[in-house]
PDB file of C-alpha atoms in Angstrom:
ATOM      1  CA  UNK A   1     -50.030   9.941  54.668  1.00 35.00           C
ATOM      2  CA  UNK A   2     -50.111  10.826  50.997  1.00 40.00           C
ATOM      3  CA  UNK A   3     -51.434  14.103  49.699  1.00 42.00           C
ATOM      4  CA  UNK A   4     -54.444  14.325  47.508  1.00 39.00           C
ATOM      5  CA  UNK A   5     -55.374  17.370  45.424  1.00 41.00           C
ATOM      6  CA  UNK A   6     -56.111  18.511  42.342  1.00 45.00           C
ATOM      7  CA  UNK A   7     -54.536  17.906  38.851  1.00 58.00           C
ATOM      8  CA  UNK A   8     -51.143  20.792  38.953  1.00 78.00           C
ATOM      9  CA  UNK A   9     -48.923  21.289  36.103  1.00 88.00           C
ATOM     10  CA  UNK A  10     -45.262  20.442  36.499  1.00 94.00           C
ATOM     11  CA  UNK A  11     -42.369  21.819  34.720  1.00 95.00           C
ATOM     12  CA  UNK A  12     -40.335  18.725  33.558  1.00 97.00           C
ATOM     13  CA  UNK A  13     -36.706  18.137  32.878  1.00 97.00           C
ATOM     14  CA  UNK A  14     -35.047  15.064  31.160  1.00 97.00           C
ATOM     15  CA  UNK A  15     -32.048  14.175  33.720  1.00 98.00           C
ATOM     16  CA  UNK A  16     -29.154  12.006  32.486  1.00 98.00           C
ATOM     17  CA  UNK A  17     -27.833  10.646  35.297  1.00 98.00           C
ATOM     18  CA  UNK A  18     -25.324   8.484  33.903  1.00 98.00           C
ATOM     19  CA  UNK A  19     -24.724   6.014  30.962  1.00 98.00           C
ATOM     20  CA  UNK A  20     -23.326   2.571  31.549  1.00 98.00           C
ATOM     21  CA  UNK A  21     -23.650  -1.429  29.430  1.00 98.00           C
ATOM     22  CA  UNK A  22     -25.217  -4.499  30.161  1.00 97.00           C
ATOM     23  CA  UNK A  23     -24.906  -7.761  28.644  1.00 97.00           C
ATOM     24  CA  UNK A  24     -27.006  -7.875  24.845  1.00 97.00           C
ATOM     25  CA  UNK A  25     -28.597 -11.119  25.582  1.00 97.00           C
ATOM     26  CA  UNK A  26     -29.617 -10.104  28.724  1.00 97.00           C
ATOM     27  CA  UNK A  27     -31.355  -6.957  27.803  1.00 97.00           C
ATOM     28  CA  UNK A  28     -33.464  -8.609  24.993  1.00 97.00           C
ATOM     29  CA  UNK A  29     -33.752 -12.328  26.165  1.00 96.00           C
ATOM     30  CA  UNK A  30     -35.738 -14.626  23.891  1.00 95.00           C
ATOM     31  CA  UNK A  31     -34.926 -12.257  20.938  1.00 96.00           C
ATOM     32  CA  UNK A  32     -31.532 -13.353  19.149  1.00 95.00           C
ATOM     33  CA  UNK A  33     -28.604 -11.803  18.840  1.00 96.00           C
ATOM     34  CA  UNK A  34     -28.849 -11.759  14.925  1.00 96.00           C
ATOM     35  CA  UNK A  35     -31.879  -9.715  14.983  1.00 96.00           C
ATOM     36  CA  UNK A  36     -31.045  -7.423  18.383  1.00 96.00           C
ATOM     37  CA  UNK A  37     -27.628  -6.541  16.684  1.00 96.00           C
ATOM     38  CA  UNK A  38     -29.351  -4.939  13.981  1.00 95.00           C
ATOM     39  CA  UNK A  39     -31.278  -2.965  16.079  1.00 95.00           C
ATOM     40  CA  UNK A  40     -28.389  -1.731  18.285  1.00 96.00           C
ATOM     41  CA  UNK A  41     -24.861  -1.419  18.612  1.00 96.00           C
ATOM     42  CA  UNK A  42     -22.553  -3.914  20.731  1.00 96.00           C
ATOM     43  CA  UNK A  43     -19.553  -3.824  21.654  1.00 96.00           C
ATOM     44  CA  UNK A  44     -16.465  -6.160  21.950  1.00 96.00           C
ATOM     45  CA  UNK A  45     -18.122  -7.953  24.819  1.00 96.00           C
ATOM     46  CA  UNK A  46     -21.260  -7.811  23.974  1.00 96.00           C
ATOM     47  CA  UNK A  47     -22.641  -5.083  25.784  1.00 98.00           C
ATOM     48  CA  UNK A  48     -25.121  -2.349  24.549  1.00 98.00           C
ATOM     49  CA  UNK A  49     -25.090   1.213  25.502  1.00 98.00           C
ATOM     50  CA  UNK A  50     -27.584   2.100  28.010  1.00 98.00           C
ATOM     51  CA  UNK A  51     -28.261   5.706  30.029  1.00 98.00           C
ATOM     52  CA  UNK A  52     -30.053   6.280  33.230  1.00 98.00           C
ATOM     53  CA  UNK A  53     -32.942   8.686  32.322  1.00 98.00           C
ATOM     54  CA  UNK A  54     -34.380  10.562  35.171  1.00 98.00           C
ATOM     55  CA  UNK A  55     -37.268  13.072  35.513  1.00 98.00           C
ATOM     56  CA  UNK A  56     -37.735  16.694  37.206  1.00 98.00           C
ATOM     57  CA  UNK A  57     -40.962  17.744  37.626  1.00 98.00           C
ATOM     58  CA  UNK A  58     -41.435  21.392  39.747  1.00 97.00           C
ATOM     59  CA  UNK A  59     -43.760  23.253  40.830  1.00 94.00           C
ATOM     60  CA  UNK A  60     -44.034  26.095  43.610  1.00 92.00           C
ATOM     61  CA  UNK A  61     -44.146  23.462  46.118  1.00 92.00           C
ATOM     62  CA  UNK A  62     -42.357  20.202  45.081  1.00 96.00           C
ATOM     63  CA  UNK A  63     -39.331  19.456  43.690  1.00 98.00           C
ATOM     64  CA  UNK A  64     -39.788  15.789  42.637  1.00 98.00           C
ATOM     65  CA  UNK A  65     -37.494  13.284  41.214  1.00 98.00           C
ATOM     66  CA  UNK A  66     -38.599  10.430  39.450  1.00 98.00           C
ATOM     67  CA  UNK A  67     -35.637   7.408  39.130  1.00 98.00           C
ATOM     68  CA  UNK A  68     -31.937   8.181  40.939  1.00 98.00           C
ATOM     69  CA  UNK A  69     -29.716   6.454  38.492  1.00 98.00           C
ATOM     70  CA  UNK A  70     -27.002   3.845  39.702  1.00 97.00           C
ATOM     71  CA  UNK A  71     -25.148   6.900  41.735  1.00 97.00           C
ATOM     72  CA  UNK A  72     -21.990   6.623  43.052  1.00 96.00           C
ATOM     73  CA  UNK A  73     -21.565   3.429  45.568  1.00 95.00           C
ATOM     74  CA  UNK A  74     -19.138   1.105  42.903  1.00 94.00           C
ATOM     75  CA  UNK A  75     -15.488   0.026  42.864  1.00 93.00           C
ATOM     76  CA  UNK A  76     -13.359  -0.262  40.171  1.00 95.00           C
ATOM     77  CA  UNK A  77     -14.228  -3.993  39.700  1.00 95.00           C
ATOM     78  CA  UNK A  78     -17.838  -3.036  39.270  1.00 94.00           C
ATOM     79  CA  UNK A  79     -17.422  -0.069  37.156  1.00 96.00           C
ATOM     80  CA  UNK A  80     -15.518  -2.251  34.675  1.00 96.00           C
ATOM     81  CA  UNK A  81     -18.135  -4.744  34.172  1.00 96.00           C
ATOM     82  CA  UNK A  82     -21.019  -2.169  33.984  1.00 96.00           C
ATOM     83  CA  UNK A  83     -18.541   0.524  31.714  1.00 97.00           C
ATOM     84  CA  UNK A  84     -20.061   2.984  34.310  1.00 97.00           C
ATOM     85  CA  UNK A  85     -19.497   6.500  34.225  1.00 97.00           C
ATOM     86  CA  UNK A  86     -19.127   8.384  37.427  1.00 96.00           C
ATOM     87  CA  UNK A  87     -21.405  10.816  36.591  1.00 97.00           C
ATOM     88  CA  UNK A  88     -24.719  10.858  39.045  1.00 98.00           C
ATOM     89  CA  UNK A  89     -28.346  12.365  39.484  1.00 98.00           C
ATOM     90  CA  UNK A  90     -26.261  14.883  42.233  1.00 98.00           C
ATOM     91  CA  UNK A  91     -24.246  15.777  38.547  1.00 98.00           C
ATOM     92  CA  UNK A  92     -27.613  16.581  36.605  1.00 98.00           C
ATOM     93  CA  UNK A  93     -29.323  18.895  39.387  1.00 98.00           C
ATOM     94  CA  UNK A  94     -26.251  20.776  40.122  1.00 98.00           C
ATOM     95  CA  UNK A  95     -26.108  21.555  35.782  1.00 98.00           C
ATOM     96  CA  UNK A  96     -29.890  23.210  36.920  1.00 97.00           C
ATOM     97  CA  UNK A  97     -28.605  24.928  40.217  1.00 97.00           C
ATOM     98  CA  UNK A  98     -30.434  22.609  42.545  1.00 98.00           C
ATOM     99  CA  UNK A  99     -29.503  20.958  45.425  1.00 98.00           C
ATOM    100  CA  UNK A 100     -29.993  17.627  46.810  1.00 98.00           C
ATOM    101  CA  UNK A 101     -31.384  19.280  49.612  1.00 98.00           C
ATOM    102  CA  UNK A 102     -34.246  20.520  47.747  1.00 98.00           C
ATOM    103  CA  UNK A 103     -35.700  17.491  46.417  1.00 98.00           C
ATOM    104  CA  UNK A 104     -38.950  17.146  47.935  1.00 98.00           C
ATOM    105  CA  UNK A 105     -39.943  13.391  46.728  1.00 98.00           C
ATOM    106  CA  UNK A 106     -38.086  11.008  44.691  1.00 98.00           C
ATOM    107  CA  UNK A 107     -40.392   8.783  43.443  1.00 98.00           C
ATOM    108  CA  UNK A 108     -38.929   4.971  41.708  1.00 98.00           C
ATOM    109  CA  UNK A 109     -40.509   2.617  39.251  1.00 98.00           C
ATOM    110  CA  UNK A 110     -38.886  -0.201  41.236  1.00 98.00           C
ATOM    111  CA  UNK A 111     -35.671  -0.590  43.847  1.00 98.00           C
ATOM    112  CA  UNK A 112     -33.163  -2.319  40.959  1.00 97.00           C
ATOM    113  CA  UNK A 113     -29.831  -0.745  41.270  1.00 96.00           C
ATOM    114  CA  UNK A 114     -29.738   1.538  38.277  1.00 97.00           C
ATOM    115  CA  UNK A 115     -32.869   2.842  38.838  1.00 98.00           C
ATOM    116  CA  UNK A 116     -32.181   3.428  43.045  1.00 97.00           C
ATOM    117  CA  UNK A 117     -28.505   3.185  44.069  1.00 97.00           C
ATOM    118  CA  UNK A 118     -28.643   6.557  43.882  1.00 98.00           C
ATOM    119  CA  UNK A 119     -30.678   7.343  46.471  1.00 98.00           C
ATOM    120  CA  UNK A 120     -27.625   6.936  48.816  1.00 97.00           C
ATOM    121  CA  UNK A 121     -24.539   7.705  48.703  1.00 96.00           C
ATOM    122  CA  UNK A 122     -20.701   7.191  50.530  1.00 92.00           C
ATOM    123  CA  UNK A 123     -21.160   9.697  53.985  1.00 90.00           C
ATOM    124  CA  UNK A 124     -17.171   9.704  53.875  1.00 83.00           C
ATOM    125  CA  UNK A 125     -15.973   9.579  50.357  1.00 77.00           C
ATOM    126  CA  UNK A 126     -12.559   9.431  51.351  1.00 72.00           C
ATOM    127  CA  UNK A 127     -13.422   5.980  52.802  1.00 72.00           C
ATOM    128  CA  UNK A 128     -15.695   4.672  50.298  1.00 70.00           C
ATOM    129  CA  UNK A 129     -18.020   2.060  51.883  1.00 70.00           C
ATOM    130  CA  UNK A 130     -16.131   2.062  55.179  1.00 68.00           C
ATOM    131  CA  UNK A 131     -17.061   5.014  55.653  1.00 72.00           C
ATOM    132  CA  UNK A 132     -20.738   4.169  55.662  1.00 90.00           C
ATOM    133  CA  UNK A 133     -23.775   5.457  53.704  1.00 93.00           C
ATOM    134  CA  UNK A 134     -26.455   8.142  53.995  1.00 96.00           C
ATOM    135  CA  UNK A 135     -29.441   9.916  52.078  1.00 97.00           C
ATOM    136  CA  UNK A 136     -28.811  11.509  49.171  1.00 98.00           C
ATOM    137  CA  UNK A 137     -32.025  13.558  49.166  1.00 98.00           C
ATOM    138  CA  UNK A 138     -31.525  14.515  53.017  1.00 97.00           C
ATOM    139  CA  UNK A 139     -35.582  15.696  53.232  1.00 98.00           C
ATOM    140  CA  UNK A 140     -37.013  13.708  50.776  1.00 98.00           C
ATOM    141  CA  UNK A 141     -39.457  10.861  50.747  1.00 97.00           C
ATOM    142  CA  UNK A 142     -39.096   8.084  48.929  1.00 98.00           C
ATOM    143  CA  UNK A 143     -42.401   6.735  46.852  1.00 98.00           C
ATOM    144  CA  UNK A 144     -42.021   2.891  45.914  1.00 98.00           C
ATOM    145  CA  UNK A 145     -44.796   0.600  45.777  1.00 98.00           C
ATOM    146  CA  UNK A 146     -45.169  -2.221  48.944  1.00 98.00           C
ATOM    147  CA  UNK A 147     -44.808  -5.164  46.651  1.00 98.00           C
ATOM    148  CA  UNK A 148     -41.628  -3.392  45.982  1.00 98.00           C
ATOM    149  CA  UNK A 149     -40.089  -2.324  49.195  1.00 98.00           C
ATOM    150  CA  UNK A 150     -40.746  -6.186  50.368  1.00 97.00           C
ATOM    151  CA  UNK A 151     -39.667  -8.053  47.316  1.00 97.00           C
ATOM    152  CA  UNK A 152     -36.025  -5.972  47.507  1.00 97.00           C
ATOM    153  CA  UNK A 153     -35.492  -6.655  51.265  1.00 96.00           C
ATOM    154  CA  UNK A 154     -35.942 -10.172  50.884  1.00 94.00           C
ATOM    155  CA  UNK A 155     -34.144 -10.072  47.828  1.00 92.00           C
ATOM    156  CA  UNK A 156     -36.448 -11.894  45.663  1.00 90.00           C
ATOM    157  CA  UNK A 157     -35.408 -11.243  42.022  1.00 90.00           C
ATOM    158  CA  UNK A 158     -33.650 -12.990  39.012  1.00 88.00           C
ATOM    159  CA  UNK A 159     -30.365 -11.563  39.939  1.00 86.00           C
ATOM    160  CA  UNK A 160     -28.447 -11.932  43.300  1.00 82.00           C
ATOM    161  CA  UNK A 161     -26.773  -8.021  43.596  1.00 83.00           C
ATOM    162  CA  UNK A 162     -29.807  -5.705  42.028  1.00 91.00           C
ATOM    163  CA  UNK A 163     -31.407  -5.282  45.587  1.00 94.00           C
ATOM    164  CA  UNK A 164     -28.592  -4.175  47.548  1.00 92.00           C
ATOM    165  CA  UNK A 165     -28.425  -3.270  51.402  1.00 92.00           C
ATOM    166  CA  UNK A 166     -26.425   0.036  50.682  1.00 93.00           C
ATOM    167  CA  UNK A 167     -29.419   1.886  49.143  1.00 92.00           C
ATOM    168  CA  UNK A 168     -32.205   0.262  51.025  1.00 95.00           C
ATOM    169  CA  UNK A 169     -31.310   0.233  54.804  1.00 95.00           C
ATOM    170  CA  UNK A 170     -30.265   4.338  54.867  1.00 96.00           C
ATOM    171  CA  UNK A 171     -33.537   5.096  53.510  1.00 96.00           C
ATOM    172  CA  UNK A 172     -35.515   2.545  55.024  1.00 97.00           C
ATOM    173  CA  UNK A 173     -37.681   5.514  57.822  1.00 96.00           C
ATOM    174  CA  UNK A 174     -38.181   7.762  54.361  1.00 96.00           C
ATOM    175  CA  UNK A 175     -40.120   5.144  52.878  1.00 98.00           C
ATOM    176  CA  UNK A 176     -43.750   5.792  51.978  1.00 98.00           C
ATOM    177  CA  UNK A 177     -45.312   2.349  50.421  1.00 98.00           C
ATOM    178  CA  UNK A 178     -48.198   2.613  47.828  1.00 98.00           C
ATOM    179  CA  UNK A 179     -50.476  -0.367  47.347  1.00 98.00           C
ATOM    180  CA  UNK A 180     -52.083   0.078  44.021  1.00 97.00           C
ATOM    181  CA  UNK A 181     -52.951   2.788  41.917  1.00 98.00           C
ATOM    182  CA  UNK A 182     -52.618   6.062  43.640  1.00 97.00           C
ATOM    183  CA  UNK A 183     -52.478   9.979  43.588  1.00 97.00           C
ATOM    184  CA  UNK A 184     -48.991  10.243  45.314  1.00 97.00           C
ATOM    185  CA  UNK A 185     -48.774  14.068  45.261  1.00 96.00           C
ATOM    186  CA  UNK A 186     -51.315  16.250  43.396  1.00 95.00           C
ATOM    187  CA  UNK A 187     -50.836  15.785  39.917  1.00 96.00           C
ATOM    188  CA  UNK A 188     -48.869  12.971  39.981  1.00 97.00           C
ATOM    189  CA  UNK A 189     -50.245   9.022  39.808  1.00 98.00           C
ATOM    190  CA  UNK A 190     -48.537   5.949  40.372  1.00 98.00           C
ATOM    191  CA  UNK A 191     -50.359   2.334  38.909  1.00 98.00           C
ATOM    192  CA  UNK A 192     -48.661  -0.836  39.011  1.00 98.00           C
ATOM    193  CA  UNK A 193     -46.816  -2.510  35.765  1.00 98.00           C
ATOM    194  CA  UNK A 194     -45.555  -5.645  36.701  1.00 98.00           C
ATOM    195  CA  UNK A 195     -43.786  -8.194  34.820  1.00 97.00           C
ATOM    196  CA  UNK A 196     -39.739  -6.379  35.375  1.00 97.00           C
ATOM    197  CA  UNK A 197     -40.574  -6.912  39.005  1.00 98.00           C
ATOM    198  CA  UNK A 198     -43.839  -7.668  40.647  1.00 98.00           C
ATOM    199  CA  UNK A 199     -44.088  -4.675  42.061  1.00 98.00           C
ATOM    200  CA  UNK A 200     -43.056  -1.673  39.602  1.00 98.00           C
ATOM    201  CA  UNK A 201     -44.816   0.853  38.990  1.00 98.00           C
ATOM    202  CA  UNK A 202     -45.534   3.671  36.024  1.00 98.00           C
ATOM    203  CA  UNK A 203     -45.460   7.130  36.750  1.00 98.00           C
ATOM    204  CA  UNK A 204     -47.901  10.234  35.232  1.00 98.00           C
ATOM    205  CA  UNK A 205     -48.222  13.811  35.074  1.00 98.00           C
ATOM    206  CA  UNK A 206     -48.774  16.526  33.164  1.00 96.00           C
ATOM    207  CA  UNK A 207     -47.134  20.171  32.477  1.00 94.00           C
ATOM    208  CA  UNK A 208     -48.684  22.721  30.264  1.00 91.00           C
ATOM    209  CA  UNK A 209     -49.316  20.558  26.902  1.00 93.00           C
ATOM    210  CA  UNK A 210     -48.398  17.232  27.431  1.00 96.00           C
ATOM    211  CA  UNK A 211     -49.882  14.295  29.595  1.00 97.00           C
ATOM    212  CA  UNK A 212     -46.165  12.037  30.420  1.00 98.00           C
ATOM    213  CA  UNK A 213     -45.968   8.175  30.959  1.00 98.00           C
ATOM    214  CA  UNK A 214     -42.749   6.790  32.779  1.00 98.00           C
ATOM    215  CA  UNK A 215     -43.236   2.723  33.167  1.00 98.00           C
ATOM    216  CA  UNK A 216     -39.877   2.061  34.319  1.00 97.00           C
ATOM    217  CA  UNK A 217     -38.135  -0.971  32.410  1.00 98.00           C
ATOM    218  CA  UNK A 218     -41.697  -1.838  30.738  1.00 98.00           C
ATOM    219  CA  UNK A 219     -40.331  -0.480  27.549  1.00 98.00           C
ATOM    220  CA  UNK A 220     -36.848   0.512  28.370  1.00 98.00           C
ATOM    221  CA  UNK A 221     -35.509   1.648  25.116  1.00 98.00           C
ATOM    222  CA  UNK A 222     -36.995   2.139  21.653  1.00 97.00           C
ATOM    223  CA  UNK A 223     -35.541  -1.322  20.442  1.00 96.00           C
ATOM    224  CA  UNK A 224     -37.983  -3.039  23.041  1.00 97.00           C
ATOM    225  CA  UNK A 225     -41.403  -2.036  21.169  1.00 96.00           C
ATOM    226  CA  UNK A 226     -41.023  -5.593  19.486  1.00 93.00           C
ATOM    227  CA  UNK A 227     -43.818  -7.352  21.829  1.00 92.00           C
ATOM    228  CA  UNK A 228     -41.254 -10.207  22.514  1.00 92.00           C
ATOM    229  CA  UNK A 229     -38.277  -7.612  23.377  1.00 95.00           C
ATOM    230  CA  UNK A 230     -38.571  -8.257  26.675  1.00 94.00           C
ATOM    231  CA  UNK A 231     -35.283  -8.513  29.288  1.00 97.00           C
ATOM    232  CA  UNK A 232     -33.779 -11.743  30.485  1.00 96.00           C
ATOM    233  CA  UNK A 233     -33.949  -9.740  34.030  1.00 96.00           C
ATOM    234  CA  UNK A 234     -37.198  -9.518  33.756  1.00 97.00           C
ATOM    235  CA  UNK A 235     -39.270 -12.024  36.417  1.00 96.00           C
ATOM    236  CA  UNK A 236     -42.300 -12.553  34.261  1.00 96.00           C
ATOM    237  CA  UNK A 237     -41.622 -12.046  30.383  1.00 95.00           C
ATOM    238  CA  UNK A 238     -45.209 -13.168  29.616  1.00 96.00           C
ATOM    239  CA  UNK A 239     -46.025 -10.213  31.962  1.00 97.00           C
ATOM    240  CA  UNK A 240     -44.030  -7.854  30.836  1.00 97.00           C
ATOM    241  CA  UNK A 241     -45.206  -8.310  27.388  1.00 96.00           C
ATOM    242  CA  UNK A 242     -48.893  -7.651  28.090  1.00 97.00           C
ATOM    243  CA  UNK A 243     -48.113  -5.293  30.466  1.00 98.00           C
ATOM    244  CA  UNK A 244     -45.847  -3.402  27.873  1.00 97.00           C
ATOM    245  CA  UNK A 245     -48.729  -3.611  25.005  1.00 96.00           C
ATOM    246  CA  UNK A 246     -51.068  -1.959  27.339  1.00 97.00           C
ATOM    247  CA  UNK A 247     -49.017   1.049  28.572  1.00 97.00           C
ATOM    248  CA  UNK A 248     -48.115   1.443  24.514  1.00 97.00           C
ATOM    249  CA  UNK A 249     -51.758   1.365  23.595  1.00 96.00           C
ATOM    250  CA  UNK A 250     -52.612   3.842  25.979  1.00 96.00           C
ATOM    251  CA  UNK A 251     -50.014   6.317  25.094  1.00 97.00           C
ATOM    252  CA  UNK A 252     -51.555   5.904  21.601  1.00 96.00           C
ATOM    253  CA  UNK A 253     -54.810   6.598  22.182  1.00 95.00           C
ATOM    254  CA  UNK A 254     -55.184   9.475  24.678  1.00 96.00           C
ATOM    255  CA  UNK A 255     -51.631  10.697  23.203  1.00 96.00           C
ATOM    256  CA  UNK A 256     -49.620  10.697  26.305  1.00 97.00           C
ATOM    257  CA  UNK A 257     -45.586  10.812  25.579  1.00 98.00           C
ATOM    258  CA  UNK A 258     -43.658   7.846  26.414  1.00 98.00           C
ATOM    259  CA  UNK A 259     -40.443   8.075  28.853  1.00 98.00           C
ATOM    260  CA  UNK A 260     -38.249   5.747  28.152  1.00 98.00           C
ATOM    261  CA  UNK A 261     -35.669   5.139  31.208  1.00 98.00           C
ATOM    262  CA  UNK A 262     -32.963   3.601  29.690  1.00 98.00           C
ATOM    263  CA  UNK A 263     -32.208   4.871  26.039  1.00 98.00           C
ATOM    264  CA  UNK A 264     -29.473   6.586  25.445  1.00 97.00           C
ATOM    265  CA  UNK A 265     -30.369   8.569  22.317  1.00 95.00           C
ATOM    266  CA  UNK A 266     -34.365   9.338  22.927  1.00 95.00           C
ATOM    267  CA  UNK A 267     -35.283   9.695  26.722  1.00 97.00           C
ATOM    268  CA  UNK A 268     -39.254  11.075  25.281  1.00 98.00           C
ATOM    269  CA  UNK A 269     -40.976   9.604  22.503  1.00 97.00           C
ATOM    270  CA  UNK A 270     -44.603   9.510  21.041  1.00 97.00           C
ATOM    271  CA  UNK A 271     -46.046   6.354  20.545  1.00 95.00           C
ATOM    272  CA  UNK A 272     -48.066   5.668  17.276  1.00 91.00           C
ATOM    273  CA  UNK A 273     -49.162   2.917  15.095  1.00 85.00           C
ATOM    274  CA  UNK A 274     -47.831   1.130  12.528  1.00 81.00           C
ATOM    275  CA  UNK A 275     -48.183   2.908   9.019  1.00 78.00           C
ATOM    276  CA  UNK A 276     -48.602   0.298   7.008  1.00 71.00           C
ATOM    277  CA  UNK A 277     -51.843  -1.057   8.887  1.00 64.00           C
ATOM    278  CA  UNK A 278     -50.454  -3.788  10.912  1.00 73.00           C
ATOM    279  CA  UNK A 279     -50.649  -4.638  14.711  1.00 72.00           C
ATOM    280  CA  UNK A 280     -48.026  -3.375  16.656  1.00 82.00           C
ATOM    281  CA  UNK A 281     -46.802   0.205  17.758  1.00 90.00           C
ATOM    282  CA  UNK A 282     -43.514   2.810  16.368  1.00 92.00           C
ATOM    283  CA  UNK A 283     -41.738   4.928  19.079  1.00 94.00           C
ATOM    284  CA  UNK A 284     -40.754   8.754  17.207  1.00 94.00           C
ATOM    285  CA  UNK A 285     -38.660  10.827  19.432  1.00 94.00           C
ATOM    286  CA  UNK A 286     -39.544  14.033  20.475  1.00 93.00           C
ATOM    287  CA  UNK A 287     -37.059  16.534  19.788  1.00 84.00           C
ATOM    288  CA  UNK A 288     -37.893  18.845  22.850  1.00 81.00           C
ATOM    289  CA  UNK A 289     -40.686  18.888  25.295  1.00 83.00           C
TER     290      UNK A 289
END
């Protein structure tokens, strides 16, 4: 069973759990490459910069994670493709003198593999996949929505290797499935946002000023305000887009900060509108929180 309680404040932490590229044309799909270049750099092979932007949120209760990063399951091959650092979500806890063993709930927009691969990791490192995989977060649940859960073990997505065994079946008896809009811990609400996936899901709370927004790869960096910025990976564009204008307008109006889970400059940023009058939104970054 979930818990259900009162509104609590958390005390949130950005986590950077690890910066790796993807393919240009694939992270903004219908948009060109003459336009998307302008709004980001690429690289010899076409790849733009990307980070795996995590949440903290604690109170004297809960240690909660929101999003595990790609963690630390790859070979060689794969970190050459992906320019993948080795760094992992175990890296930014241990910089805050936490544990894995202390996360309470690790709560994911959806199961893709830079947003969950690192909720397990090798149980022999020495062996690397031989040696079999395990928990991560050793006592924590794991939040996902059903659509979710059942969409990544039948694989059902736009790309074959995004839903893989290695960080689904070690976890599979700390899954807790949400249908719908929910209150997964006091304080903290989960509502689907589909269009990346059918089943993702956005994530809010609060902490002592601000009210927080995480939609997963909705919006997932500042260059994909454009309404038609959506991903190539994405299984619904026409979704996504609507989906995307309606998280952005409500971050405008009740003034609710924006995470963004995959830029690598500006993890939080307000969303306003447009100065000069027309439709549409601007992402500022926020400094500190």
């Amino acid at each position: 069973m979930i818990e259900r309680g009162s509104t609590n404040a958390f005390k949130t932490e950005v986590l950077h759990t690890g910066r790796f590229k993807l393919d240009g044309g694939g992270m903004f799909g219908i948009i060109p490459q003459a336009l998307w270049s302008k709004w980001v750099e690429r690289d010899e092979a076409n790849r733009v910069g990307l980070e795996c932007n995590a949440m903290l949120l604690q109170d004297d209760e809960r240690c909660v994670l929101i999003e595990a990063g790609f963690g630390e399951k790859w070979n060689e091959k794969d970190r050459g493709i992906f320019a993948m650092e080795t760094r992992t979500a175990v890296d930014a806890l241990a910089e805050r003198g936490i544990e894995p063993e202390e996360i309470t709930d690790v709560i994911l927009t959806h199961l893709h593999f830079d947003h969950a691969g690192g909720i397990t990791r090798w149980s022999d490192p020495g062996r690397g996949d031989e040696g079999g995989f395990e928990p991560t977060f050793p006592n924590a649940r794991i939040i996902v929505q059903a659509r979710e859960w059942e969409d990544a073990l039948s694989n059902r997505s736009t790309m074959t290797r995004t839903y893989l065994e290695s960080h689904l079946k070690p976890i599979a008896d700390r899954i807790v499935t949400i249908d719908g809009a929910s209150e997964v811990l006091p304080g903290i609400t989960v509502s689907p946002v589909p269009g990346h996936t059918w089943g993702q899901q956005s994530v809010e709370w609060s902490d002592d000023t601000h009210m927080f927004t995480f939609p997963g790869d909705v919006c997932p960096t500042r260059a994909h305000v454009h309404p038609s910025a959506s991903t190539a990976y994405d299984v619904e564009p026409w979704t996504n887009m609507n989906t995307k204008q309606t998280v952005l307008n409500r971050c405008r109006d009740e003034e609710r900060l924006l995470v963004l889970g995959h830029d690598p400059e500006a993890a939080i940023v307000r969303c306003i509108g447009r100065p000069d009058g027309r439709s549409g939104h601007v992402l500022e970054t926020v400094d500190s929180i």
